[in-house]
mmCIF file of C-alpha atoms and ligand atoms in Angstrom:
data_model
loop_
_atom_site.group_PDB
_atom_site.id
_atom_site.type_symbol
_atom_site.label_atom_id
_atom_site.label_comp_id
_atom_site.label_asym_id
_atom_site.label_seq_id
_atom_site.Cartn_x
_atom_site.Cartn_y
_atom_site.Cartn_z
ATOM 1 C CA UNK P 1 -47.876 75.463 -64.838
ATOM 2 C CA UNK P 2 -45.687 73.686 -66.892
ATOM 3 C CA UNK P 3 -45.725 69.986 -66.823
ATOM 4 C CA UNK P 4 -42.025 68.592 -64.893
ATOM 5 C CA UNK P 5 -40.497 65.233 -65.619
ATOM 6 C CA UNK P 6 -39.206 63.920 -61.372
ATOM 7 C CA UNK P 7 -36.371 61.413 -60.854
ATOM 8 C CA UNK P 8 -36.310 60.434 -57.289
ATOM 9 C CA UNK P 9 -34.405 57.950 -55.663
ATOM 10 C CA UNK P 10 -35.795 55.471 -52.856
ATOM 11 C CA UNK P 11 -39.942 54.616 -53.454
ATOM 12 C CA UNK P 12 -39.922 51.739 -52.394
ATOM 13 C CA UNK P 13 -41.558 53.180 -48.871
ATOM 14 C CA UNK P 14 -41.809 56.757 -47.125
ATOM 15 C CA UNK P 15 -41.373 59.871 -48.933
ATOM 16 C CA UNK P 16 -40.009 58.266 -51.776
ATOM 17 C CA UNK P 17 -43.686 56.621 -52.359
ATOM 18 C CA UNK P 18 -45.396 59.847 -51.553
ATOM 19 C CA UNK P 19 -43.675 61.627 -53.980
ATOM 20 C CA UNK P 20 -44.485 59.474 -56.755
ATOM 21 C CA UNK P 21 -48.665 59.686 -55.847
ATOM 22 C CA UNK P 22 -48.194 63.656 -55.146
ATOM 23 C CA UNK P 23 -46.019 64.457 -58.310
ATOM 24 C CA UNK P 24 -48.283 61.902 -60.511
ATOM 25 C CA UNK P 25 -51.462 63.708 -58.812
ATOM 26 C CA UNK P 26 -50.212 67.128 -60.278
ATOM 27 C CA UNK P 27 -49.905 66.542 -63.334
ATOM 28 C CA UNK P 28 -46.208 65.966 -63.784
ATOM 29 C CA UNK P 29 -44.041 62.799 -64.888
ATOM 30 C CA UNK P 30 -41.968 60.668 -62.388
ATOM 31 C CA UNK P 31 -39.234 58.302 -62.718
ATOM 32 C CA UNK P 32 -39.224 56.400 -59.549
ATOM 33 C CA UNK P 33 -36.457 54.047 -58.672
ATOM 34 C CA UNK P 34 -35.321 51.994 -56.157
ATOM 35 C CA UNK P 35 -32.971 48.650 -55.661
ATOM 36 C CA UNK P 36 -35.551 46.651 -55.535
ATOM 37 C CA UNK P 37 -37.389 47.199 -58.772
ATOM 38 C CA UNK P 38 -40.241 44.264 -57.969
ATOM 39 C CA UNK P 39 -41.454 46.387 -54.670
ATOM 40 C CA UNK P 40 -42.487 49.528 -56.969
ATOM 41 C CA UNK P 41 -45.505 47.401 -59.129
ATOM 42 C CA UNK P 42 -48.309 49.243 -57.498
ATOM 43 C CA UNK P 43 -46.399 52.608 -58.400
ATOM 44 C CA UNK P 44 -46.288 51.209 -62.094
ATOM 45 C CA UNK P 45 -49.715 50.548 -61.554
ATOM 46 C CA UNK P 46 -50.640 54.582 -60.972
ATOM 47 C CA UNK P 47 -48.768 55.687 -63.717
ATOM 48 C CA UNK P 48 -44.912 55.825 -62.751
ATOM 49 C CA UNK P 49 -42.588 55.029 -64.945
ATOM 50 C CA UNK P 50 -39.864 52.019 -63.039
ATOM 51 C CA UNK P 51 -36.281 52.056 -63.362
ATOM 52 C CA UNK P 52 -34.030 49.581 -60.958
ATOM 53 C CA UNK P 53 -31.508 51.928 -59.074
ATOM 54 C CA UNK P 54 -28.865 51.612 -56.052
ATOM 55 C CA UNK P 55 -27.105 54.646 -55.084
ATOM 56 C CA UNK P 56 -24.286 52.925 -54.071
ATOM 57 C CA UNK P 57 -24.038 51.129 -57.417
ATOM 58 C CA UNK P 58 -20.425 51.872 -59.478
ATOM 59 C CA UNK P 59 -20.800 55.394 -61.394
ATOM 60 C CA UNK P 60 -20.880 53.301 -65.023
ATOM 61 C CA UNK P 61 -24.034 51.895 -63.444
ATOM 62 C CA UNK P 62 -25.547 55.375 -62.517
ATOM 63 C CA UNK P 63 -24.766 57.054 -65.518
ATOM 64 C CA UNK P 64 -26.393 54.292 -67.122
ATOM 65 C CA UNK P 65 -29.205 54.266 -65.430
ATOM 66 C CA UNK P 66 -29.662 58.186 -65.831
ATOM 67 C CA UNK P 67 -29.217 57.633 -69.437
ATOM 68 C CA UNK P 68 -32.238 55.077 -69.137
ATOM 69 C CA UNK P 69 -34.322 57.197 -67.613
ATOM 70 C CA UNK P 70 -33.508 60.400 -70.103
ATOM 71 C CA UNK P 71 -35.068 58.032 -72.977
ATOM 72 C CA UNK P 72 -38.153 57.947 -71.055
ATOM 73 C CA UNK P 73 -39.403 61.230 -71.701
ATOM 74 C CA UNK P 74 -36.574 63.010 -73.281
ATOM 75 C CA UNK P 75 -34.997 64.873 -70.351
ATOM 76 C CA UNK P 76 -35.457 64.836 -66.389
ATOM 77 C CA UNK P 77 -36.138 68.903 -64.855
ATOM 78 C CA UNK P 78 -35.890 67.301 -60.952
ATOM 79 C CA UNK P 79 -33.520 65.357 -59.126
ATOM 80 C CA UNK P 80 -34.841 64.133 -55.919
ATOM 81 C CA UNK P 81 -32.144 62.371 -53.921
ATOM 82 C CA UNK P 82 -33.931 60.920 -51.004
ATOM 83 C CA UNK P 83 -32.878 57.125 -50.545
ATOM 84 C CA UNK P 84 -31.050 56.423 -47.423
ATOM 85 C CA UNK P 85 -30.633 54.709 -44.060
ATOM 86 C CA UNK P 86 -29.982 54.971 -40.463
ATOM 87 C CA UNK P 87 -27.334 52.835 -38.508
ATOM 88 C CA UNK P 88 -26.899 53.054 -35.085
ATOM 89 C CA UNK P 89 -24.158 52.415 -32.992
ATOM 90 C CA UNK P 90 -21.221 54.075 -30.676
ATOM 91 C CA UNK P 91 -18.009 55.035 -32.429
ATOM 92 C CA UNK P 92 -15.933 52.483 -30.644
ATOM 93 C CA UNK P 93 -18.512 49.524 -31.387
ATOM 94 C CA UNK P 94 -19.628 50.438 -35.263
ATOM 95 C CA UNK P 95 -16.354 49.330 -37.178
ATOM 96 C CA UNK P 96 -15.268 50.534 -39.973
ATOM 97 C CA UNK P 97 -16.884 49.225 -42.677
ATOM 98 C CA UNK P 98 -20.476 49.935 -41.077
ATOM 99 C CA UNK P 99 -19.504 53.625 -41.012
ATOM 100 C CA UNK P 100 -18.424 53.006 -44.892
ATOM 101 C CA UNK P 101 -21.770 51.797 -45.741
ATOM 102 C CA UNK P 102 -24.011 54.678 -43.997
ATOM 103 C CA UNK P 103 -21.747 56.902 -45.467
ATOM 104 C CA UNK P 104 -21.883 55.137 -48.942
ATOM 105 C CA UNK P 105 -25.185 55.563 -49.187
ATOM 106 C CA UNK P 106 -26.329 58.753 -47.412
ATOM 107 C CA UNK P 107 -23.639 61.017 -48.617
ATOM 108 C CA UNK P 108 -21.873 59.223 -51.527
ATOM 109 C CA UNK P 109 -24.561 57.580 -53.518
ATOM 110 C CA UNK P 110 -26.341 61.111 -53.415
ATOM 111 C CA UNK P 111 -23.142 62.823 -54.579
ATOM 112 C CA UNK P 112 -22.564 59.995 -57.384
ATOM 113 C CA UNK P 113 -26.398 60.220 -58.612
ATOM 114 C CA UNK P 114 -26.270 63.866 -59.318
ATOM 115 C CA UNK P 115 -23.074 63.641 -60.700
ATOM 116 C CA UNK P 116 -24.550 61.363 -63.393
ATOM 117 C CA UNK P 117 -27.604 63.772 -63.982
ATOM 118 C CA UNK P 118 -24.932 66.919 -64.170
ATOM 119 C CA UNK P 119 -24.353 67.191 -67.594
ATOM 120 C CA UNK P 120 -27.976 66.800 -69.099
ATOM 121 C CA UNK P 121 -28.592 70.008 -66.539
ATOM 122 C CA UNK P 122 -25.263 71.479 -67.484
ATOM 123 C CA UNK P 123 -26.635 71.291 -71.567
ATOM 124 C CA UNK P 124 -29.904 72.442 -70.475
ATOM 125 C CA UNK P 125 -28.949 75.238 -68.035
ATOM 126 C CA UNK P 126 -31.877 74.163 -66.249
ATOM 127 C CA UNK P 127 -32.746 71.701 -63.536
ATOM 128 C CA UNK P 128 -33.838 71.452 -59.707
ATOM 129 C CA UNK P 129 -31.854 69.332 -57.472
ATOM 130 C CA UNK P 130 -33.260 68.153 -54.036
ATOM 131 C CA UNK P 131 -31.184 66.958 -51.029
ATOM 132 C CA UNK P 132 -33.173 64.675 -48.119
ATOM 133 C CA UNK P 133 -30.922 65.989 -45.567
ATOM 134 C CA UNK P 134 -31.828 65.773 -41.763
ATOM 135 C CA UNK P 135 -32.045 68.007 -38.728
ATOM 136 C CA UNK P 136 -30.094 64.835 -37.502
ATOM 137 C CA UNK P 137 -27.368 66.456 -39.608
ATOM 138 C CA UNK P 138 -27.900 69.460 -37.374
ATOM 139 C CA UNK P 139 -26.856 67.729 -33.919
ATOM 140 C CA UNK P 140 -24.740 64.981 -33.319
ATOM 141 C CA UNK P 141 -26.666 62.429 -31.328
ATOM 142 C CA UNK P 142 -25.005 59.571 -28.922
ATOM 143 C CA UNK P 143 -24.871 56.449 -30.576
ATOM 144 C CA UNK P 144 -25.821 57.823 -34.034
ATOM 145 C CA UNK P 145 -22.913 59.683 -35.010
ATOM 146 C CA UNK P 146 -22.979 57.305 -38.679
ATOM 147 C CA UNK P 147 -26.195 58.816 -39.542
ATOM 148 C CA UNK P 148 -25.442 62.395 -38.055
ATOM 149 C CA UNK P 149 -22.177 62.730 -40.128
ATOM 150 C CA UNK P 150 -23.833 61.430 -43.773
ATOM 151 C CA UNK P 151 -26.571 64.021 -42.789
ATOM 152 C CA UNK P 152 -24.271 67.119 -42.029
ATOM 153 C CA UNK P 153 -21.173 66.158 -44.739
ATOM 154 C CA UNK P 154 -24.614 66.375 -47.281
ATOM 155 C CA UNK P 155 -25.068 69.897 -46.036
ATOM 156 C CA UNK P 156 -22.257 71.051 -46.482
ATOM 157 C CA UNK P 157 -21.504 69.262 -50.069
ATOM 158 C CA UNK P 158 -25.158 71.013 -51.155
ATOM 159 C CA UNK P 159 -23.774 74.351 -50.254
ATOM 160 C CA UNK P 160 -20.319 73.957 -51.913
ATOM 161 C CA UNK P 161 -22.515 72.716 -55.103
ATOM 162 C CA UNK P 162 -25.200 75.684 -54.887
ATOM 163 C CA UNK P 163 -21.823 78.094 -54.952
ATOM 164 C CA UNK P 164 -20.779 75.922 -57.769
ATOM 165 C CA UNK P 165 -23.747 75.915 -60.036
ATOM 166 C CA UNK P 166 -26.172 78.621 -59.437
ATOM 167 C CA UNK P 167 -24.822 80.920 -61.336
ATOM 168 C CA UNK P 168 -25.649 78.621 -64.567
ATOM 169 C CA UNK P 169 -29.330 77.906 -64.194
ATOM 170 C CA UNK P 170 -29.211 75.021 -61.649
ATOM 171 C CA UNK P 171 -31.477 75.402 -58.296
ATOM 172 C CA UNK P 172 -30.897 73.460 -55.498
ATOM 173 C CA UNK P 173 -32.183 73.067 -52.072
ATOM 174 C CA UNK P 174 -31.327 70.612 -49.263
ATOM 175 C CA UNK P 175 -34.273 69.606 -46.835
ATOM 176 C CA UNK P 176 -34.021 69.318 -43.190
ATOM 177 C CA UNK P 177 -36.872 66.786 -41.920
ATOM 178 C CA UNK P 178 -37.709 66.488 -38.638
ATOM 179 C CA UNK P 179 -39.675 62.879 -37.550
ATOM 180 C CA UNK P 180 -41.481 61.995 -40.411
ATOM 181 C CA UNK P 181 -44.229 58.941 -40.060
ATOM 182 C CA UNK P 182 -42.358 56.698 -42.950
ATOM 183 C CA UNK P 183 -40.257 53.409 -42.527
ATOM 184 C CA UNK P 184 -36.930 54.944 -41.568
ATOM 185 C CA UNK P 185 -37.328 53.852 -38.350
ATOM 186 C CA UNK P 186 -39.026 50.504 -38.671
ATOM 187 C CA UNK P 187 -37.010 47.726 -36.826
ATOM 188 C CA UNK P 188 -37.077 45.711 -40.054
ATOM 189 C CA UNK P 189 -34.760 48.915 -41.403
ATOM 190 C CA UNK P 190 -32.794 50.319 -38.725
ATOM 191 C CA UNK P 191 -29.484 48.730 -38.649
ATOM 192 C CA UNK P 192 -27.755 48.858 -35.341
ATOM 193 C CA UNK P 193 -24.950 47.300 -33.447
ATOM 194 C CA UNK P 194 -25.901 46.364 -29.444
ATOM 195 C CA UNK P 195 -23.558 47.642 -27.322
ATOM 196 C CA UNK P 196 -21.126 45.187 -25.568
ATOM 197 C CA UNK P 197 -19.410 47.478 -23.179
ATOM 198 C CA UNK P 198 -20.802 48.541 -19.550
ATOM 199 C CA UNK P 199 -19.682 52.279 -20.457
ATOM 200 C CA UNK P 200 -22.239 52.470 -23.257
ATOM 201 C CA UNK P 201 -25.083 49.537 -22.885
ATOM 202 C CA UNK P 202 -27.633 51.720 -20.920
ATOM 203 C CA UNK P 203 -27.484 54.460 -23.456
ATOM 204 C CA UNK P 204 -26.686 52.389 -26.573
ATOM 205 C CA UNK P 205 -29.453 50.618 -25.726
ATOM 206 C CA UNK P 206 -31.761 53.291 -24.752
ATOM 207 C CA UNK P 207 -31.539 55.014 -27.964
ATOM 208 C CA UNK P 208 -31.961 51.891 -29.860
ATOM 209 C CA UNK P 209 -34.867 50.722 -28.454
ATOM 210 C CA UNK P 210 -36.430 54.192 -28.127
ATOM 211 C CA UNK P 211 -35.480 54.536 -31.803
ATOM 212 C CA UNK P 212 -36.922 51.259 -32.848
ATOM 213 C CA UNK P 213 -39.929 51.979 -30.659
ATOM 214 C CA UNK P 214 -40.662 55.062 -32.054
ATOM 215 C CA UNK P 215 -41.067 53.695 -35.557
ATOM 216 C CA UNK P 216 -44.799 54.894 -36.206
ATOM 217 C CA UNK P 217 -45.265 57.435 -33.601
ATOM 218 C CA UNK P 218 -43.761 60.161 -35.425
ATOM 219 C CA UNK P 219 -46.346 63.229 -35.603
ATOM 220 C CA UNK P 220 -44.502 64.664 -39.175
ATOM 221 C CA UNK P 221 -46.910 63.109 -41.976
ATOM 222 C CA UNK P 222 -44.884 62.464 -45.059
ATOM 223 C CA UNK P 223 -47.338 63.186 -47.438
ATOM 224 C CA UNK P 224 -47.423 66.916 -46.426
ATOM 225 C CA UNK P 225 -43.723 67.123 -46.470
ATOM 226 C CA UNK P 226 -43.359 65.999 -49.911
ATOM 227 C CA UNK P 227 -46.743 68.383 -50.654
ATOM 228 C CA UNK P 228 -44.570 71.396 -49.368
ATOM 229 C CA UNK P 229 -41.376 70.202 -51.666
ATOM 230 C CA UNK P 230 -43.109 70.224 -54.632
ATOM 231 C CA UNK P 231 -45.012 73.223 -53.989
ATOM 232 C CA UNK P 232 -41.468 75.033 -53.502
ATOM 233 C CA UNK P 233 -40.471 73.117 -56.531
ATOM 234 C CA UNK P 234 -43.311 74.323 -59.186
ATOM 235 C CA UNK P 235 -43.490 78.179 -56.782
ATOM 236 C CA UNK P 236 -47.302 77.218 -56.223
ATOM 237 C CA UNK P 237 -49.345 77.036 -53.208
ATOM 238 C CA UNK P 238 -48.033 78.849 -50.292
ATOM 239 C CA UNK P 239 -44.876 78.849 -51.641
ATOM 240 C CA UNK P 240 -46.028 80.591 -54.726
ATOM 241 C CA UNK P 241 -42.945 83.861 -55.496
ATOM 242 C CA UNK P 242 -41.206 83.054 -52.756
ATOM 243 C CA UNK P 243 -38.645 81.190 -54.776
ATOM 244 C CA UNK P 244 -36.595 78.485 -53.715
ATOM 245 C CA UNK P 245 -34.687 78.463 -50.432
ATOM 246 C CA UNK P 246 -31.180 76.752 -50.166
ATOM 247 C CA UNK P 247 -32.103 75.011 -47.447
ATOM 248 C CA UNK P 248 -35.535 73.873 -45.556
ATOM 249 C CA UNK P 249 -36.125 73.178 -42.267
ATOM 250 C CA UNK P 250 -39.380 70.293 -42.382
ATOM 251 C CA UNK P 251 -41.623 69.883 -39.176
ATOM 252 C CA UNK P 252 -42.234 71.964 -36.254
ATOM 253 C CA UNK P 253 -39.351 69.686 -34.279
ATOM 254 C CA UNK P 254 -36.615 70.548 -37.309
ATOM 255 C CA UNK P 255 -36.975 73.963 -37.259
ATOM 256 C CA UNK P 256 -36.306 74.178 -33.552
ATOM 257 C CA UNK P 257 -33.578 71.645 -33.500
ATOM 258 C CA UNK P 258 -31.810 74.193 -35.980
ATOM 259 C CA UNK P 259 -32.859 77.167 -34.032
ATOM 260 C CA UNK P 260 -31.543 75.946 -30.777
ATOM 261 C CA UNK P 261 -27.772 74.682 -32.749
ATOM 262 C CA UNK P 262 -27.803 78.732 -33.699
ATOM 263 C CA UNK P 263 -28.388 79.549 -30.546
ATOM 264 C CA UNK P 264 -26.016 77.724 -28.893
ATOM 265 C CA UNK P 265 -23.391 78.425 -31.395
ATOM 266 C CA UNK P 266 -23.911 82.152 -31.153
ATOM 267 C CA UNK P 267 -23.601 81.953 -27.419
ATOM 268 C CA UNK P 268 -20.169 80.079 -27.995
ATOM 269 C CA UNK P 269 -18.889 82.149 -29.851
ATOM 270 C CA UNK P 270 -19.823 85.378 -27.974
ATOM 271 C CA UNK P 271 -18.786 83.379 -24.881
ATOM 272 C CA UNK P 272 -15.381 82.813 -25.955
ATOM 273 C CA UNK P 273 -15.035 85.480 -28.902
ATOM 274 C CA UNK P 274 -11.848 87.030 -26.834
ATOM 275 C CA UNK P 275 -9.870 83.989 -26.612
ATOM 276 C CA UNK P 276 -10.646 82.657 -29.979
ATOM 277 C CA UNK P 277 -9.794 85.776 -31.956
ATOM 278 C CA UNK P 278 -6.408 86.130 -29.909
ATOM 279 C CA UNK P 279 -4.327 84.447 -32.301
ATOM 280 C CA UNK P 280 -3.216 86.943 -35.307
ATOM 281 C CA UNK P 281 0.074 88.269 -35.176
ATOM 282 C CA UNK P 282 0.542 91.248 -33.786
ATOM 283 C CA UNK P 283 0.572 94.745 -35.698
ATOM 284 C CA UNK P 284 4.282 94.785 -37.544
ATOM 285 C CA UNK P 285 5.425 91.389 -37.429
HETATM 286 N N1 NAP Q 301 -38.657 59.912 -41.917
HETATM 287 C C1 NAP Q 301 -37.905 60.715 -41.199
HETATM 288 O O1 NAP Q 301 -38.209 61.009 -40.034
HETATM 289 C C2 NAP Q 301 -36.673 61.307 -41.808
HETATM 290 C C3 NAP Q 301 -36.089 62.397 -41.160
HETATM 291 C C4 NAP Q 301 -34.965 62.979 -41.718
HETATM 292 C C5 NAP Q 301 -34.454 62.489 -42.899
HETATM 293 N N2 NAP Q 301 -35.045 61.412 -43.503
HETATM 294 C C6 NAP Q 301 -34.461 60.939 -44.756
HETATM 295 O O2 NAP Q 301 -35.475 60.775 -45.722
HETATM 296 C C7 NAP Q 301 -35.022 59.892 -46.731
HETATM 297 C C8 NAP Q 301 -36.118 58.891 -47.055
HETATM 298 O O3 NAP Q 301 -36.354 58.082 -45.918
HETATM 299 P P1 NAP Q 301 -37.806 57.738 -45.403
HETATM 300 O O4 NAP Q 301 -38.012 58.467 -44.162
HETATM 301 O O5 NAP Q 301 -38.794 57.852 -46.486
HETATM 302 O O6 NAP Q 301 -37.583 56.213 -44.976
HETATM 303 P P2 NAP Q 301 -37.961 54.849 -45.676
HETATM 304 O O7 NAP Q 301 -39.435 54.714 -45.755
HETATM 305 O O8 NAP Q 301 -37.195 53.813 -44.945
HETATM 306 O O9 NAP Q 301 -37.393 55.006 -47.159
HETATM 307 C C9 NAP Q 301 -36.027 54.948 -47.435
HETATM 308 C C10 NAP Q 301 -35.866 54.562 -48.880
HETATM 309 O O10 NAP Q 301 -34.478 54.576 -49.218
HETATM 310 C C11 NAP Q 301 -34.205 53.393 -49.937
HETATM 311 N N3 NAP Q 301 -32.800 53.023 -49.930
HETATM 312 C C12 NAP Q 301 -31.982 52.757 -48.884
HETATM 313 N N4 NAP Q 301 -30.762 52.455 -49.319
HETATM 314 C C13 NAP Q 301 -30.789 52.538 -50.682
HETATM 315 C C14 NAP Q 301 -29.852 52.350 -51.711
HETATM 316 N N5 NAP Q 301 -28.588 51.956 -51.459
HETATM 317 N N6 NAP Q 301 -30.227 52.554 -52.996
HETATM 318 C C15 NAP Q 301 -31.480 52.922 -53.286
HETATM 319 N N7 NAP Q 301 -32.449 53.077 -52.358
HETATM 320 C C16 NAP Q 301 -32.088 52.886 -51.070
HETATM 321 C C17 NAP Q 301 -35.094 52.345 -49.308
HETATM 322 O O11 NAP Q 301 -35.212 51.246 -50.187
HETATM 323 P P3 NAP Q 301 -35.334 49.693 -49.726
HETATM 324 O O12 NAP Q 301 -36.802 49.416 -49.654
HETATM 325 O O13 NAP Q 301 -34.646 48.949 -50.827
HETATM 326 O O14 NAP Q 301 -34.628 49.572 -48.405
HETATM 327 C C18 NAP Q 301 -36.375 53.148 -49.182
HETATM 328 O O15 NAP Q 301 -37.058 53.197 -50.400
HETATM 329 C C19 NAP Q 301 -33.746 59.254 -46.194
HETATM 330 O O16 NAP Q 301 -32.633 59.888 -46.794
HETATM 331 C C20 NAP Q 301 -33.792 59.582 -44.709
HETATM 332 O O17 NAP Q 301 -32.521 59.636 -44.117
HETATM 333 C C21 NAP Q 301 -36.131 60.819 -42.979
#
């Protein structure tokens, strides 16, 4: 199998750091980045190359970056974009700029990154791109409706850019995990805004606690989820000819979150298919 040269964003923790020992362990090259160059030394130490990198950085500083890391080994055949966040907090109480942020990093940082890798895969007609979306992005959940939004606007973006580059070499594929065991959920990273109002406090703060609480209880295991993305990746293991899918449901718990949102959108629309589709005009006006 031929030898591929990774970019992926966020390895400072979670699958961003599994990535970097899986891809090294197969033989490939990695470019791992994150904002905080200093907390990737033991990465350097296995054999990744380090380059400093925010996604919500200006896009001089991306394409700057990206042109970095092409000097490394030449080109870059994957784009992972997996750095993000979750913030919590109820429409009313998250202001403005909080939704800004999530959404600055989740959906526009991604969009900005591969926009600065774009034309090195454009001259190549070659190149892998892959989303960290969520099944969060599947399901709006009270009190995390920042997160849920970054997570389903990045599904949606990924299948407007599959329609927009497939047909000149580029695969993509956006990945839906369920709970994976990583630090997304760690109190020191969730963000969250308590709730002030009576209306909201028990459940504001039921889902931030529980959140919080959960942090290292999750039964997905990282390390196999970034085991199955690069096995879809290089078409080896047991996803050896199947090809690669535009999108991936991850864990047992993502695959029936999306099941169930079919389900019940099916139903909704067979529920209400008469009324809905009574609004042409009618035959000869
Ligand atoms: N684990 C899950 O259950 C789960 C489920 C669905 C989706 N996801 C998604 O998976 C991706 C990776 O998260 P994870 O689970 O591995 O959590 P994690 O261990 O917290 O890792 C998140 C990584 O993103 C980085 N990051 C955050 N903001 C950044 C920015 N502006 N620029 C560059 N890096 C930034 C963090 O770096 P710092 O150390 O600098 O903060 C960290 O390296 C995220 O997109 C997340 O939404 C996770």
């Amino acid at each position: 199998m031929t030898q591929l040269v990774w970019f992926v964003t966020g390895c400072s923790s979670g699958f961003g750091e599994a990535f970097v020992h899986s891809i090294l362990a197969r033989g490939d090259k990695i470019i791992a980045t994150a904002r905080n160059d200093s907390k990737l030394d033991t990465l350097r130490a296995v054999g990744a190359q380090i380059l400093q990198l925010d996604i919500t950085a200006s896009q001089e500083q991306l394409d700057s970056c990206i042109k970095d890391a092409l000097a490394i080994y030449g080109h870059i055949d994957v784009l992972v974009n997996n750095a993000g966040y979750l913030d919590l907090g109820t429409l009313e109480e998250m202001k403005h700029d909080r939704w800004l942020a999530q959404l600055a990093t989740n959906l526009f940082g991604t969009i900005n990154v591969t926009r600065s890798l774009m034309p090195h895969f454009r001259e190549r007609k070659s190149g892998v791109v892959v989303f960290i979306g969520s099944m969060a992005g599947w399901k709006g959940e009270a009190v995390a409706g920042a997160y849920c939004s970054s997570k389903a606007a990045l599904e949606v973006v990924v299948e407007s850019f599959q329609a927009e580059t497939e047909s000149f070499g580029i695969k993509s594929l956006i990945v839906e995990p369920g709970m994976f065991r990583t630090a997304v959920l760690s109190p020191n990273n969730v963000k969250s805004v308590d709730s002030k109002f009576q209306e909201y406090k028990a459940l504001s703060d039921a889902v931030i606690g529980g959140t919080k609480g959960y942090s290292s209880q999750q039964q997905g295991d990282p390390h196999k989820a970034v085991e199955v993305i690069i096995d879809i990746v290089k078409q080896e293991g047991k996803a050896a000819g199947k090809g690669i899918p535009p999108k991936l449901a991850l864990g047992a718990d993502a695959v029936a979150q999306m099941r169930n949102k079919c389900t019940e959108v099916l139903k909704l629309l067979n529920d209400w298919e008469q009324i809905s589709s009574s609004t042409e005009f009618s035959q000869g006006t």
